Short mmCIF file of C-alpha atoms in Angstrom, two decimals:
data_model
loop_
_atom_site.label_atom_id
_atom_site.label_comp_id
_atom_site.label_asym_id
_atom_site.label_seq_id
_atom_site.Cartn_x
_atom_site.Cartn_y
_atom_site.Cartn_z
CA PHE A 1 -21.64 6.00 -8.81
CA ALA A 2 -21.80 9.39 -7.13
CA PRO A 3 -25.53 9.42 -6.29
CA ARG A 4 -25.17 6.10 -4.47
CA LEU A 5 -22.49 7.20 -2.01
CA PRO A 6 -24.78 9.20 0.29
CA ALA A 7 -26.97 6.11 0.65
CA VAL A 8 -24.37 4.29 2.75
CA PRO A 9 -26.22 3.09 5.87
CA ASP A 10 -25.73 4.93 9.17
CA ALA A 11 -24.18 1.78 10.64
CA VAL A 12 -21.39 2.03 8.09
CA ARG A 13 -21.01 5.79 8.16
CA VAL A 14 -20.14 5.97 11.84
CA ALA A 15 -17.56 3.21 11.48
CA PHE A 16 -15.11 5.55 9.70
CA HIS A 17 -12.72 7.57 11.83
CA GLY A 18 -10.48 9.79 9.80
CA ASP A 19 -9.50 7.77 6.75
CA LEU A 20 -11.46 6.55 3.76
CA ALA A 21 -9.76 5.01 0.73
CA LEU A 22 -11.59 4.46 -2.53
CA LEU A 23 -10.23 2.38 -5.42
CA HIS A 24 -11.27 3.66 -8.81
CA GLN A 25 -10.37 3.48 -12.47
CA PRO A 26 -7.93 6.02 -13.97
CA VAL A 27 -9.22 9.48 -13.21
CA ARG A 28 -11.04 10.90 -16.21
CA ASP A 29 -14.36 12.09 -14.79
CA LEU A 30 -13.98 15.57 -13.33
CA GLN A 31 -17.52 15.54 -11.94
CA LEU A 32 -16.80 12.31 -10.06
CA LEU A 33 -13.57 13.73 -8.66
CA GLN A 34 -15.32 16.87 -7.47
CA TYR A 35 -17.97 14.72 -5.84
CA LEU A 36 -15.36 12.60 -4.08
CA HIS A 37 -13.60 15.70 -2.84
CA ASP A 38 -16.85 16.97 -1.32
CA ALA A 39 -18.12 13.50 -0.36
CA PRO A 40 -17.15 13.54 3.33
CA ARG A 41 -20.01 15.93 3.97
CA ALA A 42 -22.40 13.38 2.50
CA VAL A 43 -20.76 10.05 3.16
CA VAL A 44 -19.01 10.39 6.47
CA ALA A 45 -21.08 13.04 8.13
CA ARG A 46 -22.35 13.22 11.69
CA ARG A 47 -20.09 11.60 14.29
CA ALA A 48 -17.21 10.77 11.94
CA ALA A 49 -14.77 13.42 10.78
CA ALA A 50 -13.13 11.67 7.86
CA GLU A 51 -11.71 13.50 4.89
CA ILE A 52 -10.95 12.20 1.41
CA HIS A 53 -7.57 13.83 1.30
CA ARG A 54 -5.53 12.07 -1.37
CA VAL A 55 -5.85 10.67 -4.86
CA ASP A 56 -3.49 7.98 -6.20
CA GLU A 57 -2.45 7.34 -9.76
CA VAL A 58 -0.69 4.06 -10.64
CA ILE A 59 1.97 4.35 -13.34
CA GLY A 60 4.29 1.90 -15.00
CA HIS A 61 7.32 3.17 -16.88
CA ALA A 62 6.88 6.57 -18.50
CA GLY A 63 7.78 5.34 -21.96
CA HIS A 64 7.84 1.57 -21.82
CA ARG A 65 7.01 -0.37 -24.98
CA PHE A 66 5.47 -3.05 -22.80
CA LEU A 67 2.46 -0.75 -22.41
CA GLN A 68 1.86 -1.10 -26.16
CA LEU A 69 0.85 2.52 -26.36
CA ASN A 70 2.62 5.57 -27.68
CA GLU A 71 5.02 6.96 -25.05
CA GLN A 72 3.78 10.54 -25.23
CA ARG A 73 0.15 9.44 -25.21
CA ILE A 74 0.39 7.32 -22.05
CA TRP A 75 2.29 9.96 -20.12
CA ARG A 76 -0.12 12.62 -21.34
CA GLN A 77 -2.93 10.60 -19.74
CA VAL A 78 -1.06 10.64 -16.45
CA GLU A 79 -0.52 14.39 -16.67
CA MET A 80 -4.21 14.96 -17.45
CA ALA A 81 -5.29 12.73 -14.55
CA VAL A 82 -3.18 14.75 -12.11
CA LYS A 83 -4.43 18.02 -13.61
CA ARG A 84 -8.05 16.93 -13.25
CA ALA A 85 -7.50 15.82 -9.67
CA ARG A 86 -6.07 19.23 -8.79
CA LYS A 87 -8.86 21.02 -10.64
CA ALA A 88 -11.36 19.04 -8.56
CA GLY A 89 -9.77 20.41 -5.40
CA PHE A 90 -7.20 17.77 -4.42
CA ARG A 91 -3.86 19.16 -3.25
CA ASN A 92 -2.48 15.87 -1.97
CA VAL A 93 -1.68 13.78 -5.05
CA SER A 94 0.25 10.52 -4.84
CA LEU A 95 1.89 8.56 -7.65
CA ASP A 96 2.50 4.79 -7.59
CA LEU A 97 5.45 3.84 -9.79
CA ILE A 98 6.49 0.36 -10.94
CA TYR A 99 10.05 -0.64 -11.78
CA GLY A 100 11.54 -3.90 -13.04
CA LEU A 101 9.32 -4.00 -16.14
CA PRO A 102 10.32 -6.09 -19.17
CA SER A 103 13.37 -4.57 -20.94
CA GLN A 104 13.43 -1.62 -18.55
CA THR A 105 16.85 -0.10 -17.85
CA ARG A 106 18.01 2.14 -15.03
CA GLU A 107 18.02 5.04 -17.49
CA ASP A 108 14.35 4.34 -18.27
CA TRP A 109 13.59 4.28 -14.56
CA ALA A 110 15.49 7.52 -13.98
CA ASP A 111 13.42 9.15 -16.73
CA THR A 112 10.20 7.95 -15.11
CA LEU A 113 11.22 9.41 -11.74
CA THR A 114 12.17 12.72 -13.32
CA LYS A 115 8.83 12.97 -15.13
CA ALA A 116 6.94 11.97 -11.99
CA LEU A 117 8.70 14.65 -9.97
CA ALA A 118 7.69 17.26 -12.54
CA LEU A 119 4.04 16.58 -11.60
CA LYS A 120 4.81 17.81 -8.07
CA PRO A 121 3.23 14.95 -6.10
CA ALA A 122 3.21 15.00 -2.31
CA HIS A 123 3.75 11.24 -2.07
CA ILE A 124 5.41 8.59 -4.24
CA SER A 125 5.34 4.79 -3.92
CA CYS A 126 7.87 2.65 -5.81
CA TYR A 127 7.09 -1.03 -6.28
CA GLY A 128 9.24 -3.67 -7.93
CA LEU A 129 7.38 -5.82 -10.44
CA ARG A 130 6.63 -9.32 -9.15
CA LEU A 131 5.07 -11.79 -11.55
CA GLU A 132 2.33 -13.96 -10.11
CA GLU A 133 2.00 -17.52 -11.34
CA GLY A 134 -1.09 -18.06 -13.45
CA THR A 135 -1.06 -14.55 -14.95
CA PRO A 136 -0.43 -13.79 -18.65
CA MET A 137 2.70 -11.82 -17.78
CA TYR A 138 4.09 -14.73 -15.80
CA ASP A 139 3.52 -17.10 -18.70
CA GLU A 140 5.13 -14.70 -21.16
CA TYR A 141 8.12 -13.35 -19.24
CA GLU A 142 9.07 -15.65 -16.35
CA GLY A 143 12.46 -17.25 -16.93
CA THR A 144 13.34 -14.98 -19.86
CA ASP A 145 16.18 -12.48 -20.01
CA ILE A 146 13.73 -9.69 -20.89
CA LEU A 147 13.05 -9.02 -17.21
CA PRO A 148 15.67 -7.03 -15.27
CA SER A 149 17.71 -9.24 -12.93
CA ASP A 150 17.35 -9.07 -9.14
CA ASP A 151 20.56 -7.03 -9.02
CA ASP A 152 19.19 -4.63 -11.64
CA GLN A 153 15.96 -4.22 -9.67
CA ALA A 154 17.95 -3.56 -6.49
CA ASP A 155 19.96 -0.92 -8.36
CA MET A 156 16.76 0.76 -9.55
CA TYR A 157 15.39 0.75 -6.02
CA LEU A 158 18.50 2.32 -4.50
CA TYR A 159 18.57 4.90 -7.29
CA ALA A 160 14.99 5.89 -6.37
CA VAL A 161 15.88 6.14 -2.68
CA ASP A 162 18.79 8.48 -3.44
CA PHE A 163 16.98 10.48 -6.13
CA LEU A 164 13.85 11.12 -4.07
CA SER A 165 15.86 11.93 -0.95
CA ARG A 166 17.80 14.57 -2.88
CA HIS A 167 14.50 16.11 -3.98
CA GLY A 168 12.91 16.50 -0.57
CA PHE A 169 11.10 13.18 -0.10
CA ARG A 170 11.51 11.29 3.16
CA GLN A 171 11.44 7.51 2.95
CA TYR A 172 9.30 6.21 5.79
CA GLU A 173 8.61 2.66 4.56
CA ILE A 174 10.36 0.26 2.21
CA SER A 175 8.33 1.36 -0.82
CA ASN A 176 6.99 4.75 0.25
CA PHE A 177 8.31 8.30 0.14
CA ALA A 178 6.61 11.53 1.16
CA ARG A 179 7.06 15.24 1.51
CA PRO A 180 7.15 16.16 5.24
CA GLY A 181 3.66 15.72 6.69
CA TYR A 182 2.27 13.77 3.74
CA GLU A 183 2.88 10.20 4.87
CA SER A 184 -0.02 7.92 3.93
CA ARG A 185 -2.37 7.62 6.89
CA HIS A 186 -4.17 4.85 5.03
CA ASN A 187 -1.09 2.63 4.63
CA LEU A 188 0.21 3.39 8.11
CA LYS A 189 -2.85 1.60 9.45
CA TYR A 190 -1.58 -1.62 7.88
CA TRP A 191 1.93 -1.25 9.25
CA THR A 192 0.87 -0.36 12.81
CA MET A 193 -1.80 -3.07 13.25
CA GLN A 194 -4.73 -0.66 13.26
CA GLU A 195 -8.19 -1.75 12.22
CA TYR A 196 -9.59 -1.05 8.76
CA LEU A 197 -12.61 -2.06 6.71
CA GLY A 198 -12.67 -2.83 3.00
CA PHE A 199 -15.82 -2.56 0.89
CA GLY A 200 -16.18 -3.89 -2.64
CA LEU A 201 -15.07 -6.93 -4.61
CA GLY A 202 -12.11 -8.74 -3.08
CA ALA A 203 -11.56 -6.02 -0.47
CA SER A 204 -9.73 -7.07 2.69
CA SER A 205 -10.43 -6.01 6.27
CA TYR A 206 -8.89 -6.30 9.73
CA PHE A 207 -11.41 -5.72 12.48
CA LYS A 208 -11.77 -6.96 16.07
CA GLY A 209 -8.84 -9.34 15.69
CA ARG A 210 -10.22 -10.90 12.52
CA ARG A 211 -9.02 -10.75 8.93
CA PHE A 212 -11.49 -11.33 6.14
CA GLN A 213 -11.72 -10.80 2.41
CA ASN A 214 -14.88 -10.13 0.41
CA THR A 215 -15.97 -12.36 -2.43
CA GLY A 216 -14.62 -11.56 -5.87
CA SER A 217 -17.94 -12.35 -7.56
CA LEU A 218 -19.96 -9.24 -8.39
CA LYS A 219 -23.25 -11.15 -8.48
CA GLU A 220 -22.57 -12.77 -5.09
CA TYR A 221 -21.37 -9.52 -3.59
CA ILE A 222 -24.51 -7.63 -4.63
CA ARG A 223 -26.74 -10.43 -3.33
CA THR A 224 -25.04 -10.75 0.04
CA SER A 225 -24.43 -7.02 0.55
CA ARG A 226 -28.18 -6.47 0.66
CA GLN A 227 -28.39 -8.83 3.62
CA SER A 228 -25.74 -7.15 5.80
CA LEU A 229 -25.46 -3.70 7.34
CA LEU A 230 -22.32 -4.22 9.42
CA ALA A 231 -24.45 -4.55 12.52
CA ASP A 232 -21.83 -6.04 14.83
CA GLY A 233 -18.54 -5.42 13.08
CA CYS A 234 -17.73 -8.76 11.49
CA SER A 235 -20.19 -11.57 11.95
CA CYS A 236 -22.58 -10.17 9.35
CA PHE A 237 -19.90 -10.54 6.69
CA ARG A 238 -19.49 -14.18 7.55
CA ALA A 239 -23.16 -14.97 8.01
CA ALA A 240 -24.20 -13.32 4.76
CA GLY A 241 -21.37 -14.87 2.81
CA CYS A 242 -19.69 -11.59 1.88
CA ALA A 243 -16.42 -12.85 3.32
CA GLU A 244 -14.81 -15.34 0.98
CA GLU A 245 -11.88 -15.80 3.36
CA PHE A 246 -12.17 -15.46 7.14
CA HIS A 247 -9.44 -15.81 9.77
CA ILE A 248 -9.43 -15.12 13.51
CA ASN A 249 -5.93 -14.06 14.51
CA THR A 250 -4.14 -16.08 17.17
CA GLU A 251 -1.74 -14.45 19.64
CA PHE A 252 1.14 -15.65 17.49
CA ASP A 253 -0.50 -14.22 14.36
CA ASN A 254 -0.68 -10.80 16.03
CA ALA A 255 2.95 -10.99 17.15
CA SER A 256 4.12 -12.12 13.73
CA GLU A 257 2.17 -9.44 11.88
CA PHE A 258 3.41 -6.74 14.28
CA VAL A 259 7.01 -7.56 13.39
CA PHE A 260 6.39 -8.32 9.72
CA THR A 261 4.60 -5.04 9.06
CA GLY A 262 6.64 -2.97 11.51
CA LEU A 263 10.00 -3.83 10.00
CA ARG A 264 8.78 -2.46 6.67
CA ARG A 265 8.90 0.98 8.26
CA LEU A 266 12.27 2.73 8.28
CA SER A 267 11.70 3.53 11.97
CA GLY A 268 11.52 -0.20 12.73
CA ILE A 269 9.78 -1.76 15.72
CA SER A 270 9.94 -0.85 19.39
CA LEU A 271 10.35 -3.88 21.64
CA GLU A 272 8.43 -2.02 24.34
CA GLU A 273 5.50 -1.48 21.98
CA PHE A 274 5.70 -5.12 20.95
CA LYS A 275 5.36 -6.22 24.59
CA ARG A 276 2.51 -3.78 25.17
CA PHE A 277 0.69 -5.10 22.09
CA THR A 278 1.26 -8.83 22.67
CA GLY A 279 1.77 -9.08 26.43
CA ARG A 280 5.09 -10.91 25.90
CA SER A 281 8.63 -9.96 24.99
CA LEU A 282 9.94 -10.41 21.46
CA PHE A 283 12.40 -13.07 22.61
CA GLU A 284 9.69 -15.03 24.41
CA VAL A 285 7.58 -15.26 21.27
CA PHE A 286 10.53 -15.77 18.91
CA PRO A 287 13.28 -17.68 20.78
CA GLU A 288 15.63 -17.53 17.79
CA ALA A 289 15.30 -13.77 17.41
CA GLU A 290 18.19 -12.84 19.70
CA SER A 291 20.76 -14.92 17.82
CA ASN A 292 19.29 -13.86 14.46
CA ILE A 293 19.50 -10.19 15.37
CA SER A 294 23.16 -10.58 16.38
CA LYS A 295 23.83 -12.30 13.08
CA TRP A 296 22.03 -9.61 11.09
CA GLN A 297 23.89 -6.85 12.94
CA ALA A 298 27.25 -8.45 12.23
CA ALA A 299 26.34 -8.70 8.53
CA GLY A 300 25.19 -5.07 8.40
CA LEU A 301 21.61 -6.06 7.72
CA ALA A 302 19.96 -4.61 10.85
CA LYS A 303 20.44 -2.11 13.64
CA TYR A 304 19.44 -2.86 17.23
CA ASP A 305 20.08 -0.69 20.30
CA GLY A 306 18.25 -2.83 22.85
CA GLN A 307 15.00 -0.93 22.36
CA VAL A 308 14.39 -0.57 18.61
CA LEU A 309 15.05 -3.03 15.79
CA LYS A 310 15.27 -1.72 12.21
CA LEU A 311 16.61 -2.90 8.88
CA THR A 312 19.49 -1.27 7.01
CA TYR A 313 19.33 -0.78 3.24
CA ASP A 314 21.30 -4.01 2.83
CA GLY A 315 18.68 -5.66 5.05
CA ILE A 316 15.84 -4.19 3.03
CA ASP A 317 17.41 -5.75 -0.06
CA ILE A 318 16.81 -9.22 1.45
CA SER A 319 13.89 -8.22 3.67
CA ASN A 320 11.75 -11.18 2.60
CA ASP A 321 14.36 -13.58 3.98
CA ILE A 322 14.62 -11.67 7.26
CA LEU A 323 10.87 -11.24 7.72
CA SER A 324 10.29 -14.94 7.07
CA GLU A 325 12.01 -15.63 10.41
CA PHE A 326 9.00 -14.09 12.15
CA VAL A 327 6.25 -15.93 10.27
#
């Protein structure tokens, strides 16, 4: 893997401006980590000034039987992954935690958070488990009483918010918490409608007002990747067949996504920024928004001062229902 990174074409290299995210398997290869840490000098050299600045580890529950592995063994792997990342030169380590696993209790979740904090990460993401239809987990657990209830999941979420806040983490998005100055630049691009490019199987991109997703077939991806060098931003993906899904955003799409992604941030959305981005006011694009906002305020679900709209924690609890009003 490492020797191939410097071979990225110039046309791709200069497209990066400050943020490069790489998805990889659990970190076990110290040599690879060291290469990635030094890679900006090889991969994103010349006019771009990007820096690979963070490594993520995805973790379920620290001792959950669902993992079908010994509790101490699985957590030891996490500890070793973090240790290797730091040995390779990374100081900004992020942990992705999952709650709402089968048979998980709030005490289990509290134990996971405590163990995660002991690893001294700079950033933590907490995601509630959602079963997707057609997956083995969905077939096995959907509709059973093994999964925590919605109320139990909400309790776990609020526990994490309080726990992490008491230990110096600032919540800046529904699922994300960071030490001061360590907010994820990568994820903030999604929530502020900035452009990004995804490379690899199934990777998604948003570029020049278009959203597209690469094919999930390795054979097709290799074949078509050889035909495209990102010459004009997007059309090469479509022409070569790299993009399995391709969508040109309408004005309404942009407005909807601005609100949908912006309300995930604890800072909410600025109506002035919305108008600057879309060319129209929020209430022009969404005629029902004014009455909905009044209703949400009265119910304690949102805060609105005439300039900024944001969700309360009660609103976050039913955020999918609220956000659906803007889709």
